[in-house]
Amino acid sequence: MLTGCRHSGAGTEEVRLENLLARLSGVREGNAPQQFFAQCPAHEDAAASLLVRAARDGTVLVQCRAGCSAATICAVLGLKLKNLFPCRPQAVPVP
């Protein structure tokens, strides 16, 4: 039986690419599908040094070319790393 989600508790909702992009400044499209550049919220960023893209499984990938960690970027945006992963149902044993 499948039920629930591996994310549980307050503040653990899945964040889709569009929702993350809406939280960022200076967003522009990259050359590849589902690839964007934006100003990194974790440091003063005059250029768009943050690469944001969606993986095939729905995971949102963030990479700052200036070296900010994904955890730091998420924290500044009020997110946790697990919010970047799609919510998947968990198998629950049937009694």
Short mmCIF file of N, CA and C in Angstrom, two decimals:
data_model
loop_
_atom_site.label_atom_id
_atom_site.label_comp_id
_atom_site.label_asym_id
_atom_site.label_seq_id
_atom_site.Cartn_x
_atom_site.Cartn_y
_atom_site.Cartn_z
N MET A 1 0.85 -1.18 0.00
CA MET A 1 0.00 0.00 0.00
C MET A 1 0.89 1.24 0.00
N LEU A 2 0.57 2.20 -0.84
CA LEU A 2 1.32 3.45 -0.88
C LEU A 2 0.51 4.54 -0.23
N THR A 3 1.14 5.29 0.61
CA THR A 3 0.45 6.39 1.28
C THR A 3 1.47 7.40 1.75
N GLY A 4 1.01 8.58 2.06
CA GLY A 4 1.89 9.58 2.63
C GLY A 4 2.96 10.05 1.68
N CYS A 5 3.91 10.74 2.24
CA CYS A 5 4.99 11.33 1.47
C CYS A 5 6.25 11.25 2.30
N ARG A 6 7.39 11.14 1.65
CA ARG A 6 8.62 11.07 2.44
C ARG A 6 8.91 12.40 3.13
N HIS A 7 8.30 13.49 2.67
CA HIS A 7 8.40 14.78 3.35
C HIS A 7 7.30 14.82 4.39
N SER A 8 7.64 15.15 5.59
CA SER A 8 6.60 15.27 6.60
C SER A 8 6.93 16.42 7.53
N GLY A 9 5.91 17.02 8.11
CA GLY A 9 6.10 18.13 9.03
C GLY A 9 6.03 19.47 8.32
N ALA A 10 5.96 20.51 9.12
CA ALA A 10 5.86 21.87 8.59
C ALA A 10 7.13 22.27 7.86
N GLY A 11 6.97 23.00 6.78
CA GLY A 11 8.12 23.51 6.04
C GLY A 11 8.85 22.49 5.20
N THR A 12 8.22 21.36 4.92
CA THR A 12 8.90 20.32 4.16
C THR A 12 8.21 20.05 2.83
N GLU A 13 7.47 21.00 2.32
CA GLU A 13 6.78 20.82 1.06
C GLU A 13 7.78 20.82 -0.09
N GLU A 14 7.42 20.10 -1.11
CA GLU A 14 8.21 20.07 -2.34
C GLU A 14 8.12 21.43 -3.02
N VAL A 15 9.22 21.91 -3.58
CA VAL A 15 9.25 23.17 -4.30
C VAL A 15 9.49 22.87 -5.77
N ARG A 16 8.58 23.30 -6.61
CA ARG A 16 8.74 23.11 -8.04
C ARG A 16 9.63 24.22 -8.61
N LEU A 17 10.20 23.94 -9.78
CA LEU A 17 11.11 24.89 -10.42
C LEU A 17 10.50 26.28 -10.53
N GLU A 18 9.26 26.36 -10.98
CA GLU A 18 8.61 27.67 -11.17
C GLU A 18 8.49 28.44 -9.86
N ASN A 19 8.21 27.71 -8.78
CA ASN A 19 8.07 28.36 -7.47
C ASN A 19 9.41 28.89 -6.98
N LEU A 20 10.47 28.16 -7.22
CA LEU A 20 11.79 28.61 -6.80
C LEU A 20 12.21 29.83 -7.63
N LEU A 21 11.97 29.79 -8.93
CA LEU A 21 12.34 30.92 -9.78
C LEU A 21 11.61 32.19 -9.37
N ALA A 22 10.38 32.06 -8.89
CA ALA A 22 9.60 33.23 -8.46
C ALA A 22 10.22 33.89 -7.23
N ARG A 23 11.05 33.18 -6.48
CA ARG A 23 11.69 33.71 -5.28
C ARG A 23 13.02 34.40 -5.58
N LEU A 24 13.48 34.30 -6.83
CA LEU A 24 14.80 34.80 -7.20
C LEU A 24 14.70 36.08 -8.03
N SER A 25 15.81 36.82 -8.07
CA SER A 25 15.89 38.05 -8.87
C SER A 25 16.78 37.83 -10.09
N GLY A 26 16.53 38.61 -11.12
CA GLY A 26 17.37 38.58 -12.32
C GLY A 26 17.33 37.28 -13.09
N VAL A 27 16.19 36.62 -13.09
CA VAL A 27 16.07 35.31 -13.75
C VAL A 27 16.07 35.47 -15.26
N ARG A 28 16.88 34.64 -15.92
CA ARG A 28 16.87 34.59 -17.38
C ARG A 28 17.05 33.14 -17.81
N GLU A 29 16.54 32.83 -18.98
CA GLU A 29 16.61 31.47 -19.50
C GLU A 29 18.03 31.13 -19.94
N GLY A 30 18.40 29.87 -19.72
CA GLY A 30 19.68 29.37 -20.20
C GLY A 30 19.53 28.79 -21.60
N ASN A 31 20.56 28.11 -22.07
CA ASN A 31 20.54 27.54 -23.42
C ASN A 31 19.84 26.20 -23.48
N ALA A 32 19.80 25.48 -22.37
CA ALA A 32 19.19 24.15 -22.33
C ALA A 32 17.75 24.25 -21.84
N PRO A 33 16.91 23.27 -22.15
CA PRO A 33 15.55 23.26 -21.65
C PRO A 33 15.54 23.19 -20.12
N GLN A 34 14.62 23.88 -19.49
CA GLN A 34 14.47 23.88 -18.04
C GLN A 34 15.73 24.34 -17.31
N GLN A 35 16.51 25.24 -17.94
CA GLN A 35 17.72 25.78 -17.33
C GLN A 35 17.60 27.29 -17.25
N PHE A 36 17.94 27.84 -16.08
CA PHE A 36 17.82 29.27 -15.85
C PHE A 36 19.02 29.77 -15.07
N PHE A 37 19.31 31.06 -15.22
CA PHE A 37 20.32 31.73 -14.42
C PHE A 37 19.63 32.83 -13.63
N ALA A 38 20.11 33.09 -12.42
CA ALA A 38 19.53 34.12 -11.57
C ALA A 38 20.61 34.67 -10.66
N GLN A 39 20.30 35.78 -9.99
CA GLN A 39 21.21 36.32 -9.00
C GLN A 39 21.14 35.43 -7.76
N CYS A 40 22.28 35.05 -7.24
CA CYS A 40 22.32 34.18 -6.07
C CYS A 40 21.88 34.99 -4.84
N PRO A 41 20.90 34.48 -4.09
CA PRO A 41 20.42 35.22 -2.92
C PRO A 41 21.35 35.10 -1.72
N ALA A 42 22.38 34.25 -1.80
CA ALA A 42 23.26 34.01 -0.67
C ALA A 42 24.47 34.96 -0.63
N HIS A 43 24.65 35.75 -1.68
CA HIS A 43 25.73 36.73 -1.68
C HIS A 43 25.33 37.90 -2.59
N GLU A 44 26.05 39.02 -2.45
CA GLU A 44 25.80 40.17 -3.33
C GLU A 44 26.19 39.73 -4.74
N ASP A 45 25.23 39.76 -5.62
CA ASP A 45 25.44 39.19 -6.94
C ASP A 45 24.98 40.18 -8.01
N ALA A 46 25.93 40.84 -8.64
CA ALA A 46 25.60 41.77 -9.72
C ALA A 46 25.31 41.02 -11.01
N ALA A 47 25.93 39.85 -11.15
CA ALA A 47 25.72 39.00 -12.32
C ALA A 47 24.81 37.84 -11.91
N ALA A 48 24.33 37.12 -12.87
CA ALA A 48 23.50 35.96 -12.58
C ALA A 48 24.40 34.73 -12.44
N SER A 49 24.88 34.49 -11.23
CA SER A 49 25.83 33.40 -11.01
C SER A 49 25.17 32.11 -10.53
N LEU A 50 23.87 32.14 -10.34
CA LEU A 50 23.16 30.95 -9.86
C LEU A 50 22.52 30.20 -11.02
N LEU A 51 22.91 28.95 -11.18
CA LEU A 51 22.31 28.08 -12.19
C LEU A 51 21.20 27.29 -11.52
N VAL A 52 20.02 27.30 -12.10
CA VAL A 52 18.87 26.56 -11.58
C VAL A 52 18.29 25.74 -12.72
N ARG A 53 18.07 24.45 -12.45
CA ARG A 53 17.46 23.62 -13.49
C ARG A 53 16.70 22.48 -12.85
N ALA A 54 15.84 21.88 -13.65
CA ALA A 54 15.05 20.73 -13.20
C ALA A 54 15.67 19.47 -13.77
N ALA A 55 15.89 18.49 -12.90
CA ALA A 55 16.36 17.18 -13.34
C ALA A 55 15.16 16.40 -13.89
N ARG A 56 15.44 15.30 -14.57
CA ARG A 56 14.37 14.50 -15.17
C ARG A 56 13.36 13.99 -14.15
N ASP A 57 13.82 13.73 -12.93
CA ASP A 57 12.92 13.19 -11.90
C ASP A 57 12.15 14.28 -11.15
N GLY A 58 12.35 15.56 -11.53
CA GLY A 58 11.64 16.65 -10.88
C GLY A 58 12.44 17.34 -9.79
N THR A 59 13.62 16.83 -9.48
CA THR A 59 14.48 17.47 -8.49
C THR A 59 14.93 18.83 -9.03
N VAL A 60 14.91 19.85 -8.18
CA VAL A 60 15.38 21.17 -8.57
C VAL A 60 16.85 21.27 -8.16
N LEU A 61 17.71 21.54 -9.13
CA LEU A 61 19.14 21.63 -8.90
C LEU A 61 19.57 23.09 -8.88
N VAL A 62 20.37 23.46 -7.87
CA VAL A 62 20.90 24.82 -7.77
C VAL A 62 22.42 24.75 -7.65
N GLN A 63 23.12 25.61 -8.38
CA GLN A 63 24.58 25.66 -8.31
C GLN A 63 25.02 27.10 -8.48
N CYS A 64 25.70 27.60 -7.46
CA CYS A 64 26.23 28.96 -7.53
C CYS A 64 27.65 28.90 -8.07
N ARG A 65 27.90 29.62 -9.14
CA ARG A 65 29.23 29.63 -9.75
C ARG A 65 30.24 30.42 -8.91
N ALA A 66 29.75 31.15 -7.89
CA ALA A 66 30.65 31.86 -6.98
C ALA A 66 31.01 31.00 -5.77
N GLY A 67 30.37 29.82 -5.64
CA GLY A 67 30.75 28.89 -4.59
C GLY A 67 29.80 28.75 -3.41
N CYS A 68 28.66 29.42 -3.41
CA CYS A 68 27.70 29.26 -2.32
C CYS A 68 27.13 27.84 -2.36
N SER A 69 26.95 27.25 -1.19
CA SER A 69 26.41 25.88 -1.15
C SER A 69 24.90 25.88 -1.38
N ALA A 70 24.39 24.77 -1.84
CA ALA A 70 22.95 24.62 -2.04
C ALA A 70 22.21 24.79 -0.71
N ALA A 71 22.81 24.29 0.38
CA ALA A 71 22.19 24.42 1.71
C ALA A 71 22.06 25.89 2.11
N THR A 72 23.10 26.68 1.84
CA THR A 72 23.06 28.11 2.17
C THR A 72 22.02 28.83 1.32
N ILE A 73 21.97 28.52 0.05
CA ILE A 73 20.98 29.15 -0.84
C ILE A 73 19.57 28.82 -0.36
N CYS A 74 19.32 27.57 -0.03
CA CYS A 74 18.01 27.17 0.48
C CYS A 74 17.67 27.90 1.77
N ALA A 75 18.63 27.99 2.69
CA ALA A 75 18.38 28.65 3.98
C ALA A 75 17.99 30.11 3.79
N VAL A 76 18.68 30.80 2.90
CA VAL A 76 18.36 32.21 2.63
C VAL A 76 16.94 32.34 2.08
N LEU A 77 16.49 31.35 1.31
CA LEU A 77 15.15 31.37 0.72
C LEU A 77 14.09 30.79 1.66
N GLY A 78 14.51 30.40 2.87
CA GLY A 78 13.57 29.83 3.83
C GLY A 78 13.18 28.40 3.51
N LEU A 79 14.07 27.68 2.85
CA LEU A 79 13.81 26.30 2.45
C LEU A 79 14.82 25.36 3.09
N LYS A 80 14.56 24.08 2.96
CA LYS A 80 15.51 23.04 3.34
C LYS A 80 15.89 22.29 2.07
N LEU A 81 17.04 21.65 2.08
CA LEU A 81 17.47 20.90 0.90
C LEU A 81 16.42 19.90 0.44
N LYS A 82 15.76 19.24 1.37
CA LYS A 82 14.78 18.22 0.99
C LYS A 82 13.59 18.80 0.23
N ASN A 83 13.38 20.13 0.33
CA ASN A 83 12.31 20.75 -0.44
C ASN A 83 12.58 20.72 -1.94
N LEU A 84 13.83 20.54 -2.33
CA LEU A 84 14.19 20.53 -3.75
C LEU A 84 13.92 19.20 -4.43
N PHE A 85 13.59 18.18 -3.63
CA PHE A 85 13.33 16.85 -4.17
C PHE A 85 11.83 16.62 -4.28
N PRO A 86 11.39 15.92 -5.32
CA PRO A 86 9.95 15.67 -5.48
C PRO A 86 9.42 14.78 -4.36
N CYS A 87 8.19 15.01 -4.00
CA CYS A 87 7.52 14.22 -2.99
C CYS A 87 7.15 12.88 -3.60
N ARG A 88 7.56 11.81 -2.97
CA ARG A 88 7.26 10.46 -3.46
C ARG A 88 6.49 9.71 -2.38
N PRO A 89 5.47 8.97 -2.77
CA PRO A 89 4.75 8.18 -1.78
C PRO A 89 5.65 7.12 -1.15
N GLN A 90 5.39 6.82 0.10
CA GLN A 90 6.14 5.79 0.80
C GLN A 90 5.32 4.52 0.87
N ALA A 91 5.99 3.41 0.83
CA ALA A 91 5.30 2.13 1.02
C ALA A 91 5.05 1.95 2.51
N VAL A 92 3.83 1.65 2.85
CA VAL A 92 3.46 1.42 4.25
C VAL A 92 3.01 -0.02 4.38
N PRO A 93 3.59 -0.76 5.32
CA PRO A 93 3.19 -2.17 5.47
C PRO A 93 1.72 -2.30 5.80
N VAL A 94 1.09 -3.26 5.19
CA VAL A 94 -0.32 -3.54 5.45
C VAL A 94 -0.38 -4.59 6.57
N PRO A 95 -1.12 -4.29 7.66
CA PRO A 95 -1.19 -5.24 8.78
C PRO A 95 -1.87 -6.54 8.41
#
